[in-house]
CSV table of C-alpha atoms and ligand atoms in Angstrom, one decimal:
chain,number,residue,atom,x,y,z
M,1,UNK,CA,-35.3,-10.0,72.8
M,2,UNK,CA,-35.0,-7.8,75.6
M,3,UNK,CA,-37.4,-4.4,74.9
M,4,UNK,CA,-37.3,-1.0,76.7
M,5,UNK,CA,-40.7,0.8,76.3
M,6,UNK,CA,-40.5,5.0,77.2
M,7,UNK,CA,-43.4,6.6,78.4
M,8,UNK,CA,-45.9,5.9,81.4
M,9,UNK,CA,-49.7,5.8,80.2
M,10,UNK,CA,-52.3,4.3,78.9
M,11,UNK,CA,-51.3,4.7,75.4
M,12,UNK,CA,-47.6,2.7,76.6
M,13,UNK,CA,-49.5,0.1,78.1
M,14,UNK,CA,-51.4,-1.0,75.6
M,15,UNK,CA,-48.3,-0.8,73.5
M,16,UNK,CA,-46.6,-3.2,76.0
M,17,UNK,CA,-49.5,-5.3,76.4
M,18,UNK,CA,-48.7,-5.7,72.5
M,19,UNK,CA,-45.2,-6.4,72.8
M,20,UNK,CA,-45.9,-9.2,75.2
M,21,UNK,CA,-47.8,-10.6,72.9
M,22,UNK,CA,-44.8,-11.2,70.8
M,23,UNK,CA,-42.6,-14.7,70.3
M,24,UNK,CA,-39.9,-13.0,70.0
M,25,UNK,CA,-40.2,-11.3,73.8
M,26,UNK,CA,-38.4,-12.5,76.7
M,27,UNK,CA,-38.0,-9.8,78.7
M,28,UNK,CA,-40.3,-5.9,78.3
M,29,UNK,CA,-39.0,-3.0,80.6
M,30,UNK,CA,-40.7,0.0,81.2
M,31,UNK,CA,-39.0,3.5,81.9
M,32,UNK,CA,-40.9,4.7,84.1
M,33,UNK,CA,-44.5,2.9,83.6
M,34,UNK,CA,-47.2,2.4,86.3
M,35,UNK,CA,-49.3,-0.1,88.6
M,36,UNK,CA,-50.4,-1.5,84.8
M,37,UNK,CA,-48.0,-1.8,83.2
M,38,UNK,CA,-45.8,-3.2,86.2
M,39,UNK,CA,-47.5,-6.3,85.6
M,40,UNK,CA,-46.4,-7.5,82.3
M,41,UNK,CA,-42.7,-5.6,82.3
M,42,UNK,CA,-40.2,-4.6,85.0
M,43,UNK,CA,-40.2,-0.8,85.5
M,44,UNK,CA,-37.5,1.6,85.9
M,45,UNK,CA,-37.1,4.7,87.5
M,46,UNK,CA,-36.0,7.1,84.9
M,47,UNK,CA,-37.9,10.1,83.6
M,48,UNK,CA,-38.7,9.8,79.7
M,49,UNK,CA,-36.7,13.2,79.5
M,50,UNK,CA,-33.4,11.5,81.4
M,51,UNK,CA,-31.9,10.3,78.1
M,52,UNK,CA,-28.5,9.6,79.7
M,53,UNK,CA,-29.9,7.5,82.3
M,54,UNK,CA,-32.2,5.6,79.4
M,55,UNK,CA,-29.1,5.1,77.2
M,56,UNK,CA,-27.1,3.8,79.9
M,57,UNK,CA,-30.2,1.5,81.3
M,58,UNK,CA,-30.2,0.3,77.6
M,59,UNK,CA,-26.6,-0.9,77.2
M,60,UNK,CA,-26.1,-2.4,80.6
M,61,UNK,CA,-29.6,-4.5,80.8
M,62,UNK,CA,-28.7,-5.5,77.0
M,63,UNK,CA,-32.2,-4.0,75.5
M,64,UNK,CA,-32.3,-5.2,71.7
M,65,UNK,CA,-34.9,-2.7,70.8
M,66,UNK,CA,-36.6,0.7,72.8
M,67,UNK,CA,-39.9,2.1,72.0
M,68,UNK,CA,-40.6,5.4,72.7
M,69,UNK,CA,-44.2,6.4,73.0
M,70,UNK,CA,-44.4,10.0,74.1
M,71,UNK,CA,-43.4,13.1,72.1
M,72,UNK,CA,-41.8,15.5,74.3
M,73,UNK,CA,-38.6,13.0,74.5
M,74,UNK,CA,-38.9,12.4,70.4
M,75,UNK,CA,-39.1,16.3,70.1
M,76,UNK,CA,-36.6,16.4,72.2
M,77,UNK,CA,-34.1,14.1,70.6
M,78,UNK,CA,-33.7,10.5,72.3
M,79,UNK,CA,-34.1,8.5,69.2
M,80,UNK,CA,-30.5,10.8,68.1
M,81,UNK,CA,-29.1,9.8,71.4
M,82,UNK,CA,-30.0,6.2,71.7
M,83,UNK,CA,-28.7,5.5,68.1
M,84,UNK,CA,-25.5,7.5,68.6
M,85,UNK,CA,-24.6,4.5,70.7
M,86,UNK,CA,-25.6,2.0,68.5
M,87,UNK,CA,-28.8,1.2,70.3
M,88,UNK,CA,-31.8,-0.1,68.1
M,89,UNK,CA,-34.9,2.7,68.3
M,90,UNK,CA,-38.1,3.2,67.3
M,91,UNK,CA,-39.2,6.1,66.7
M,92,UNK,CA,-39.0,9.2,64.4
M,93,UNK,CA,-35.3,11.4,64.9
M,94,UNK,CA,-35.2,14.5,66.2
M,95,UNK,CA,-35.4,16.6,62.6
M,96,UNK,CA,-38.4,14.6,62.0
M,97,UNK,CA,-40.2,14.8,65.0
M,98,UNK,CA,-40.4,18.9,64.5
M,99,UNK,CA,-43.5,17.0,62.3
M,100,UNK,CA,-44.9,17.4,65.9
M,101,UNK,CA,-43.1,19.4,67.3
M,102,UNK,CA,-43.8,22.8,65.6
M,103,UNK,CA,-47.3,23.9,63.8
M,104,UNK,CA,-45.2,26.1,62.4
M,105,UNK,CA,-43.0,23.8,60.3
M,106,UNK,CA,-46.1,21.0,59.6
M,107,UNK,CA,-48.6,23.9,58.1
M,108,UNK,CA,-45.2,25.3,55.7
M,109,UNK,CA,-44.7,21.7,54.5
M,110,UNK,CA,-48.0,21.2,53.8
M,111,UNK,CA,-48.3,24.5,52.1
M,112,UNK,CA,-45.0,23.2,49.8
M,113,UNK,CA,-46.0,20.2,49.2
M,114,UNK,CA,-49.8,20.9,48.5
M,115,UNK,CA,-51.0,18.5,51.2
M,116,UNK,CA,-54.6,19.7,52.2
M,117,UNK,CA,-55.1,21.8,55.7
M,118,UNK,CA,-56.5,24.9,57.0
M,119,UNK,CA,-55.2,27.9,55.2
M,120,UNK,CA,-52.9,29.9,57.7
M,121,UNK,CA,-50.2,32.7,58.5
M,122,UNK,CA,-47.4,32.3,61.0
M,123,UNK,CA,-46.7,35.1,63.3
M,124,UNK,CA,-43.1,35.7,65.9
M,125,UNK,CA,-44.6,39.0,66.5
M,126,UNK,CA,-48.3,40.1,68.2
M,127,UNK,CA,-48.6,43.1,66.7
M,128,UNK,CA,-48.2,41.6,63.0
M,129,UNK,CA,-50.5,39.2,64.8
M,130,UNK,CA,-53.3,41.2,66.0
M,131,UNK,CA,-53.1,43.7,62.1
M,132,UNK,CA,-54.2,40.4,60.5
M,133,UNK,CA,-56.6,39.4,62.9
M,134,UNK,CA,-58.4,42.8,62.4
M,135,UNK,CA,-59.3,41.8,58.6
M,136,UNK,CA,-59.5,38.3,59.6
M,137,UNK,CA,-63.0,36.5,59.0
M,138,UNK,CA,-64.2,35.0,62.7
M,139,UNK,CA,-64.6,32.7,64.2
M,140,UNK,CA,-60.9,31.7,64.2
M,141,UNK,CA,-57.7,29.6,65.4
M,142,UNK,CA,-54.8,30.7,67.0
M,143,UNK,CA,-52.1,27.6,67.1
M,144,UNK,CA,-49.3,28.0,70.0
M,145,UNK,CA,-45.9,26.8,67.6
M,146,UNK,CA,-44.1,23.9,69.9
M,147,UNK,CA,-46.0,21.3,72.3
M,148,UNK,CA,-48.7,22.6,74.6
M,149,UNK,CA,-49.7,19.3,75.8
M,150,UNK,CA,-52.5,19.2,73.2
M,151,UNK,CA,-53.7,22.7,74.8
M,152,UNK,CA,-52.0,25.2,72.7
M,153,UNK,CA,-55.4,25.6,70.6
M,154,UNK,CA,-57.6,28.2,70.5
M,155,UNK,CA,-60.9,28.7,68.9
M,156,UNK,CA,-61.7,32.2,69.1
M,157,UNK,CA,-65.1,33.5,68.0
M,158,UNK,CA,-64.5,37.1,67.9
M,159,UNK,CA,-62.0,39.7,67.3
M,160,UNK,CA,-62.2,40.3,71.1
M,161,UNK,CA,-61.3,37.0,71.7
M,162,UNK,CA,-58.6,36.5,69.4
M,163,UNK,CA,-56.9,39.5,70.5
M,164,UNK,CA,-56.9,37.9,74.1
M,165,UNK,CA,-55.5,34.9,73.0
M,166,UNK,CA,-52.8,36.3,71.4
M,167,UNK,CA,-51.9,38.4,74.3
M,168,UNK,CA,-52.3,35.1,76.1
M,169,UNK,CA,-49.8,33.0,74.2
M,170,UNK,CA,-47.3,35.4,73.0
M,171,UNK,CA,-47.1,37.6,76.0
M,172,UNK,CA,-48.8,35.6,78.7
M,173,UNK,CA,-46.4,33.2,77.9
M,174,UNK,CA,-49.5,30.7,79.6
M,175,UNK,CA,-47.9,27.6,76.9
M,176,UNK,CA,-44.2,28.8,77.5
M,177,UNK,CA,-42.0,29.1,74.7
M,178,UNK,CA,-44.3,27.2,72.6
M,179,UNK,CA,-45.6,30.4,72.2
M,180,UNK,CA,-42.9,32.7,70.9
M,181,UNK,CA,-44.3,31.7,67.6
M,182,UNK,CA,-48.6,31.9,66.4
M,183,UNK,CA,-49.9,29.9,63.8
M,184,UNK,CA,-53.1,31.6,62.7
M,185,UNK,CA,-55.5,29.7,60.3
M,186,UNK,CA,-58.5,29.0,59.3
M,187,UNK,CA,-61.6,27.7,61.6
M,188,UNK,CA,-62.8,24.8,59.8
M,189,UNK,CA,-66.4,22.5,60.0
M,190,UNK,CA,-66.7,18.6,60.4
M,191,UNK,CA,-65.9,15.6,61.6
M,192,UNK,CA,-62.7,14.6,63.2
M,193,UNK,CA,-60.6,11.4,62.4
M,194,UNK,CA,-57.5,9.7,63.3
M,195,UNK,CA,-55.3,7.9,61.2
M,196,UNK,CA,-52.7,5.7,62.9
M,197,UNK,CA,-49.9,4.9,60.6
M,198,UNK,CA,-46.3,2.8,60.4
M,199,UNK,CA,-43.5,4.7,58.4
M,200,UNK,CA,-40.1,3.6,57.5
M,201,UNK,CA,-38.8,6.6,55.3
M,202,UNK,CA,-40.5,5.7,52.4
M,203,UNK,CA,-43.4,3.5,52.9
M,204,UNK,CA,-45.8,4.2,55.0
M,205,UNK,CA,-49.1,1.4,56.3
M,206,UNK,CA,-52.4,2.6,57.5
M,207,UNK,CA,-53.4,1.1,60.6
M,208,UNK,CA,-57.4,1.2,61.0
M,209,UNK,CA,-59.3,4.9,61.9
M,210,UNK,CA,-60.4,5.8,65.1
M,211,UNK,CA,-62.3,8.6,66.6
M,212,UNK,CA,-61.4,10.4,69.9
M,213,UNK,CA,-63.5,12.2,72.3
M,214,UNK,CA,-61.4,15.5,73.6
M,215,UNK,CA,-63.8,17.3,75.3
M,216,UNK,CA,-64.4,16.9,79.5
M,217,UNK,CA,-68.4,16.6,79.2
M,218,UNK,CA,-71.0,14.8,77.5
M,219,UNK,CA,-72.2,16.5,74.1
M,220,UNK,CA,-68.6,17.3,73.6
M,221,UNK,CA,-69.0,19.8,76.1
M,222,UNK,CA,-66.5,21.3,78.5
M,223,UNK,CA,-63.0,21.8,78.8
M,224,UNK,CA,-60.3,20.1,75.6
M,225,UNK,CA,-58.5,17.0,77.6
M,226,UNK,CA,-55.9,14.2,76.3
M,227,UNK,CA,-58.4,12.3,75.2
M,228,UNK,CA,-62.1,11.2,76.9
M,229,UNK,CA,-62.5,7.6,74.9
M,230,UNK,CA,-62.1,6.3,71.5
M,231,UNK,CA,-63.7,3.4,68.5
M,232,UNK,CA,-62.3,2.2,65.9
M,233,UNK,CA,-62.4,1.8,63.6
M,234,UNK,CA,-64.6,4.8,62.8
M,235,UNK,CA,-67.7,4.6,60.2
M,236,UNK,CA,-67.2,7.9,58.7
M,237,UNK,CA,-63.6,6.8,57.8
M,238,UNK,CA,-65.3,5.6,54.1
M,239,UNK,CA,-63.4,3.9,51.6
M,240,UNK,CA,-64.0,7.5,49.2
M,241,UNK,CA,-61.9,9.4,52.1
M,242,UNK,CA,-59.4,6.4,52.5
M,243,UNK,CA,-58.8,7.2,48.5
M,244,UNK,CA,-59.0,10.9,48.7
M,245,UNK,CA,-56.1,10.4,51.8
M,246,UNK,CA,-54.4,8.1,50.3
M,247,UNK,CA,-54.1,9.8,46.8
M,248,UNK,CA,-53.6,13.4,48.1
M,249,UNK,CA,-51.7,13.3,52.4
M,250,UNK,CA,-50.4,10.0,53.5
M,251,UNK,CA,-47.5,9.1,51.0
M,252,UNK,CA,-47.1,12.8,49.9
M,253,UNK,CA,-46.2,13.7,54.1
M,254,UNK,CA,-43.7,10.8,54.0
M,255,UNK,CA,-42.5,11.8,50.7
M,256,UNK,CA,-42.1,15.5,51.9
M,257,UNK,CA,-40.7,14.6,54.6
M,258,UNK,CA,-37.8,13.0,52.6
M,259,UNK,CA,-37.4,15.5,50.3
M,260,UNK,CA,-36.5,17.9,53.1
M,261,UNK,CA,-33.8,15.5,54.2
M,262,UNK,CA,-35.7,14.5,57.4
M,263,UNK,CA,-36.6,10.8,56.8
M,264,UNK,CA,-39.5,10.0,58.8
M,265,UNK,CA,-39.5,6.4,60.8
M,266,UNK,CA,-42.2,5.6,63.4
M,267,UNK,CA,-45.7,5.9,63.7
M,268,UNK,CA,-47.4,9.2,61.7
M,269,UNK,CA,-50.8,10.5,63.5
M,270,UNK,CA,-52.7,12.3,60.8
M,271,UNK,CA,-55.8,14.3,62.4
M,272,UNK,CA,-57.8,14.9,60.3
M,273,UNK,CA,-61.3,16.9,59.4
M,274,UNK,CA,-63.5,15.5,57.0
M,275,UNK,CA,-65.2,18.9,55.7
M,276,UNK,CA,-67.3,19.9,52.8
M,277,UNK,CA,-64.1,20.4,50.4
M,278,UNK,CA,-62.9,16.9,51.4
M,279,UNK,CA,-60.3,15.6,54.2
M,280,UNK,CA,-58.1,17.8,55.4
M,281,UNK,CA,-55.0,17.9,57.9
M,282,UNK,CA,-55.9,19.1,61.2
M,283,UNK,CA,-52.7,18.4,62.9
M,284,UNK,CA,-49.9,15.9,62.8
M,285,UNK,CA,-48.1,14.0,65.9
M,286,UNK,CA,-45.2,11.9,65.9
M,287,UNK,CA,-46.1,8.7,68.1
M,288,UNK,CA,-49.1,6.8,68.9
M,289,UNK,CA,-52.7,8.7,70.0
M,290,UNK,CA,-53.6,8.3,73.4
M,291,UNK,CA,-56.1,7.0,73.8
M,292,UNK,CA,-56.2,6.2,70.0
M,293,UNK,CA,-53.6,3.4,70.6
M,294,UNK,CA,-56.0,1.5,73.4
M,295,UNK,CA,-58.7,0.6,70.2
M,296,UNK,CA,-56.1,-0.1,67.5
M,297,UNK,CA,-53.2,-2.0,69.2
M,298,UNK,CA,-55.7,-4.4,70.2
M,299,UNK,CA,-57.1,-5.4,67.0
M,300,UNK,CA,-53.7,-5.6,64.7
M,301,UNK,CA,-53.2,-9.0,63.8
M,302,UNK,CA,-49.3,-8.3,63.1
M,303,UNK,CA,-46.1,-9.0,65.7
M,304,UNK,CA,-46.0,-5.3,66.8
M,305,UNK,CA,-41.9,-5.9,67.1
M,306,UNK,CA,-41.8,-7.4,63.5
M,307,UNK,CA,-43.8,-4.0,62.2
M,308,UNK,CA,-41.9,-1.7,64.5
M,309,UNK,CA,-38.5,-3.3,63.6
M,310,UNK,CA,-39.4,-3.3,59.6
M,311,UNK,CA,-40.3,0.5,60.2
M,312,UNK,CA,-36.7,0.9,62.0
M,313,UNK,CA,-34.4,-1.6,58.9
M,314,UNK,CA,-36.4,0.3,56.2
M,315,UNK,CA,-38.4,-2.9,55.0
M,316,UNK,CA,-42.2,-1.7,55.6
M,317,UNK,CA,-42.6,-2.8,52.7
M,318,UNK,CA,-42.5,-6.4,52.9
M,319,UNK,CA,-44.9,-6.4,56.2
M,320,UNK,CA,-49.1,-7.1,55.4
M,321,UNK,CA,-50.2,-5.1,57.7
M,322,UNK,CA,-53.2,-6.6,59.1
M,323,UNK,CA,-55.9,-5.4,61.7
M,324,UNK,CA,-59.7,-7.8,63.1
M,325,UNK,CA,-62.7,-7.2,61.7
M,326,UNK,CA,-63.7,-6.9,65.4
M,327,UNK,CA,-64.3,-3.3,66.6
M,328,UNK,CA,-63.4,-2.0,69.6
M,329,UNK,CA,-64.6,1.1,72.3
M,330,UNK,CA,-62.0,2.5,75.1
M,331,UNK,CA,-64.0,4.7,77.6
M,332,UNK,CA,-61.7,6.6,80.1
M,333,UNK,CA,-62.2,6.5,83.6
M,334,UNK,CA,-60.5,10.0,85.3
M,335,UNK,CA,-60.2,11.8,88.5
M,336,UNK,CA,-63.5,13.8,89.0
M,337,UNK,CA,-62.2,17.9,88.1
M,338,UNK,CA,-59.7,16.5,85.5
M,339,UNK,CA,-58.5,18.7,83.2
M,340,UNK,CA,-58.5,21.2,86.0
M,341,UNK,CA,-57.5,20.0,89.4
M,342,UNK,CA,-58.2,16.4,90.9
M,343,UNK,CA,-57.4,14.0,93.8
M,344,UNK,CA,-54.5,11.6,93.5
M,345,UNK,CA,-54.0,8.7,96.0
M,346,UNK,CA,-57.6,6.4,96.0
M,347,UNK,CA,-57.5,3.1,95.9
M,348,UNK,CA,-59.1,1.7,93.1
M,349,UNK,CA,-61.1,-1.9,93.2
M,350,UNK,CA,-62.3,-4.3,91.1
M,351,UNK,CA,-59.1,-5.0,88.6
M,352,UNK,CA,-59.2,-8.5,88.9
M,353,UNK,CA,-62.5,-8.5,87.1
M,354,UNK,CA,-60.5,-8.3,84.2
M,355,UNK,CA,-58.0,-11.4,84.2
M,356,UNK,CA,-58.7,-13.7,81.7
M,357,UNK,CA,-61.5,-12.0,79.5
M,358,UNK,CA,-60.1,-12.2,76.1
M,359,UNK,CA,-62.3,-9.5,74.8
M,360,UNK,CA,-61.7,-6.8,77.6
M,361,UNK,CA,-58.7,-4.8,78.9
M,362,UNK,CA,-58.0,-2.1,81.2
M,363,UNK,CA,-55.6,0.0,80.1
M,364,UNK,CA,-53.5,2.2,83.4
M,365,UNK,CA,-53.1,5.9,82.4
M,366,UNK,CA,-52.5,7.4,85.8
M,367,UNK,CA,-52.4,4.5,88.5
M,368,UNK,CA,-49.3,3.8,91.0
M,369,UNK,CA,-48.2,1.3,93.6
M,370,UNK,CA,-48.9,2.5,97.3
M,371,UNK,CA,-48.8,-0.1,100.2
M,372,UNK,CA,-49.0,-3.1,98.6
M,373,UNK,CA,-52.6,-1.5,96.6
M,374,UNK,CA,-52.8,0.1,93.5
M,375,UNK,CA,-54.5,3.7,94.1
M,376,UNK,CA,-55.0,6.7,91.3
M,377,UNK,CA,-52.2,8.8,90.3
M,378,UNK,CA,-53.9,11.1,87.5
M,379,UNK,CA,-56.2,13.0,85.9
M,380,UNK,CA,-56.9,10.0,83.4
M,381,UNK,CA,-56.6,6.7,85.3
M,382,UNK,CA,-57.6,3.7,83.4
M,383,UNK,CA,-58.6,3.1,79.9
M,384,UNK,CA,-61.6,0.5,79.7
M,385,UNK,CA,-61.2,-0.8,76.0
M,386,UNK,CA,-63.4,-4.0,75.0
M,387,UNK,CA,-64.0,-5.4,70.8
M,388,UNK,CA,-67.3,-6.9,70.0
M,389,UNK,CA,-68.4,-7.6,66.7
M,390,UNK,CA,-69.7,-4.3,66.0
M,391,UNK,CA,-68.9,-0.8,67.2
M,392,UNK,CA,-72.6,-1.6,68.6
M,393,UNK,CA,-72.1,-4.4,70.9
M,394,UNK,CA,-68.1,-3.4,71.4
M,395,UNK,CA,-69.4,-0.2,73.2
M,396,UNK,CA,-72.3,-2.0,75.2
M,397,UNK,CA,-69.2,-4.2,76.7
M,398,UNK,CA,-66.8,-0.9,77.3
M,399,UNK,CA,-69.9,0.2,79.7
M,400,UNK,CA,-70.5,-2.9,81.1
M,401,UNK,CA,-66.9,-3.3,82.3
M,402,UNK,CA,-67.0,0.8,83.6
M,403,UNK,CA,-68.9,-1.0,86.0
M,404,UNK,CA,-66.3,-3.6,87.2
M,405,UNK,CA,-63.7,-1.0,88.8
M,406,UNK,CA,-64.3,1.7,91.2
M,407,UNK,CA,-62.5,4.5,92.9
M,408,UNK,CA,-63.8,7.7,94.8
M,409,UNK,CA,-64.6,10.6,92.3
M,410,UNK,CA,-64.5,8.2,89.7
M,411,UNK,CA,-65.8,9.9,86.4
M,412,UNK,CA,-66.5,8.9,83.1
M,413,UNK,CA,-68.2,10.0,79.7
M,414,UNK,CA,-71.5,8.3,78.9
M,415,UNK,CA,-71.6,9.3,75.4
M,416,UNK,CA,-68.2,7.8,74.0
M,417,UNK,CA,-68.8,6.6,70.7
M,418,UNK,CA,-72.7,7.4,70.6
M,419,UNK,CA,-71.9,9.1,67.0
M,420,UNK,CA,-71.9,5.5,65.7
M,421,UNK,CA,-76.1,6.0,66.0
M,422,UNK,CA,-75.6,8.9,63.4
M,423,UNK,CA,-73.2,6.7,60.8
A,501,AMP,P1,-54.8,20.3,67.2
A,501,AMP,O1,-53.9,20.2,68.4
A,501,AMP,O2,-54.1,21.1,66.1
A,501,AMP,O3,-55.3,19.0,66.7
A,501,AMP,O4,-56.1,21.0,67.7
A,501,AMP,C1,-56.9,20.6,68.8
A,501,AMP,C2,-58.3,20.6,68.4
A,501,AMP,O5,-58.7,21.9,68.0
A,501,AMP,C3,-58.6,19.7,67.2
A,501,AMP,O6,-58.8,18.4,67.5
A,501,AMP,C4,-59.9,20.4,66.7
A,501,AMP,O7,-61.0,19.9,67.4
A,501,AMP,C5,-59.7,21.8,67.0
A,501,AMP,N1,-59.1,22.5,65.8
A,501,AMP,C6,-57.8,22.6,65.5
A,501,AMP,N2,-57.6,23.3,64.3
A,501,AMP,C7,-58.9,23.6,63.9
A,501,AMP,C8,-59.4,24.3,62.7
A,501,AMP,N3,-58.6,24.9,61.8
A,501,AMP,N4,-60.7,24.5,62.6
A,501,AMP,C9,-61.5,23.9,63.6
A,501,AMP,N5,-61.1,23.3,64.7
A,501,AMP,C10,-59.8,23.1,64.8
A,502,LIG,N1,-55.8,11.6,71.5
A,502,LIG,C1,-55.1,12.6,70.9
A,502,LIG,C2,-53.6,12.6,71.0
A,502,LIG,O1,-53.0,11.6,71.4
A,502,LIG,O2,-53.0,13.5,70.7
């Protein structure tokens, strides 16, 4: 099979470094990929938003199947234009996507459908907005509607605050349109989770918990990012919240989703908060987490195209789903000032370190091709992901191979999966 894979980080290159682990592979292209990923598939110039050119890419290079890991081009509607010309696509549609794509529409479902999560109010107006904020108990969360690049989140602490941040995403505009709506709700305690999952329109197949780290700084300090490092699976993930999630938000979102006529196929991201009153939903996200996918990719047993095609026919069903008892730890190594500003253009040594270690990978996020050397090309740049027996011994390795690679203004978290000491 010829495959197309859409999206150009870490989180795509661990999904092709799954895909060419397939029989069933010949040929992996990447639209438009990195340094990485340039290794194990041919990359193509196209922007993940340049549907047209993807489509047309698609039918002239014969691609069997496309995977699209990003969500602005799934918000935006490529699996609908990929299969209005018969092209093979994984991935949810466009009217299930909004899943995503608008806090607005995920908190109402879940409200209909009694699916657990934050009690809220939606808002298209600021001064509505800033009446119920004044009764409002702090502290508080104000939720920009549409995608923010996971930054649309704000955790206000007083009325002072809140009252700013409306002004700063209705008015401000500082998240763009995603802010012509407000989702207000509830500021809620306890750990956070993430559930990877496979969903063909009815059935849907837990893939194994993780735990990211979104904050810049140790001690979850500092500025929210796309993701600092990640384990799986994660301890607090028991088998009493796997029940509770199973009974009460996994099969009741898919089923919800179906009842509003918007089948969902593709992978559901549940966040979730593990508080006093049980699991609830922080958030949901239409693709892969990143850098979620770098811990869990590696450990499923499964042909990734077999699960991902299955999702696609309607047949989840008949796959066993199955993942290593091995755990595994991704640290991320990113451009020193990162979420803020950061250098692009430093060579970065040591990659070879990695060729042939079974238990290792590094993962390109934000690497390119200049001269003949592969230099940085992001605020996150490489995703060092290694499995050991135990969360223990899978995040002594992670460390270890930090070492391996180095680049000026390299920086790191030391603390990634340290709240395996508490479990
Ligand atoms: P989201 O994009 O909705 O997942 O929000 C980003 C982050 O904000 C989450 O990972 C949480 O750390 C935090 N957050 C979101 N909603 C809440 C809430 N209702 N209570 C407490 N923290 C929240
Ligand atoms: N790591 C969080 C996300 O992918 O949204």
């Amino acid at each position: 099979m010829n495959i197309l894979i859409v999206g150009s980080g870490g989180r795509e290159h661990a999904i092709a470094a799954s895909v060419a682990k397939s029989r069933r592979v010949s040929k992996i292209y990447c639209a438009p990929g990195n340094a990485g990923i340039s290794e194990i598939a041919e990359c193509v110039p196209y922007g993940a938003m340049e549907f047209d050119k993807l489509v047309a890419f698609a039918k002239e290079h014969a691609i069997d199947f496309t995977i699209i890991g990003m969500d602005d081009p799934l918000v935006g509607g490529i699996v609908d234009a990929f299969e209005a010309e018969g092209l093979k696509v994984f991935g949810p549609r466009k009217n299930a996507a909004i899943l995503e794509g608008s806090k607005a529409f995920s908190k109402e479902l879940m409200k209909k459908y009694q699916i657990p999560t934050a009690a809220y109010e939606t808002f298209d107006d600021p001064t509505a907005a800033i009446a119920y904020l004044e009764t409002a108990k702090m502290p508080i969360v104000l939720k920009a509607d549409g995608l923010a690049l996971g930054k649309g989140v704000l955790i206000c602490d007083t009325l002072a605050q809140a009252k700013e941040g409306v002004k700063t995403i209705m008015e401000d505009k500082k998240f763009g349109t995603a802010g012509n709506k407000i989702v207000i709700e509830e500021f809620m305690t306890g750990r956070e989770v993430s559930v990877l999952s496979f969903v063909d329109g009815k059935t849907i197949k837990i893939m194994s918990s993780a735990q990211d780290h979104k904050r810049a700084q140790d001690g979850d300090q500092g500025l929210n990012t796309g993701g600092m490092g990640t384990f799986s699976p994660s301890p607090f993930y028991t088998n009493e919240v796997d029940a509770f999630c199973r009974a009460h938000i996994y099969q009741a979102t898919v089923d919800a989703m179906a009842s509003e006529g918007r089948p969902f196929q593709g992978v559901i991201f549940f966040g979730l908060m593990l508080t006093e009153d049980g699991p609830k939903v922080l958030e949901y996200n239409a693709r892969f987490g990143d850098p979620e996918a770098q811990v869990v990719l590696p450990r499923m047993k499964n042909d990734i195209i077999d699960v991902m095609e299955a999702c696609v026919d309607g047949r989840l069903d008949t796959i066993d789903l199955q993942f290593e008892d091995q755990a595994a730890v991704c640290v991320v190594l990113a451009s020193g000032g990162y979420p803020l500003s950061y250098e692009k253009g430093h060579e970065i040594s040591g990659l070879e370190a990695f060729a042939g270690k079974e238990d290792y990978a590094c993962f390109h996020a934000g690497t390119a091709w200049k001269d003949g050397r592969i230099v940085t090309n992001g605020g996150r740049v490489l995703g060092i992901t290694a499995k050991g027996a135990d969360l223990h011994e899978a995040r002594r390795k992670a460390y270890e191979a930090t070492q391996w690679v180095q680049f000026e203004k390299k920086y790191m978290r030391h603390d990634i999966g340290k709240a395996i000491e508490e479990a």
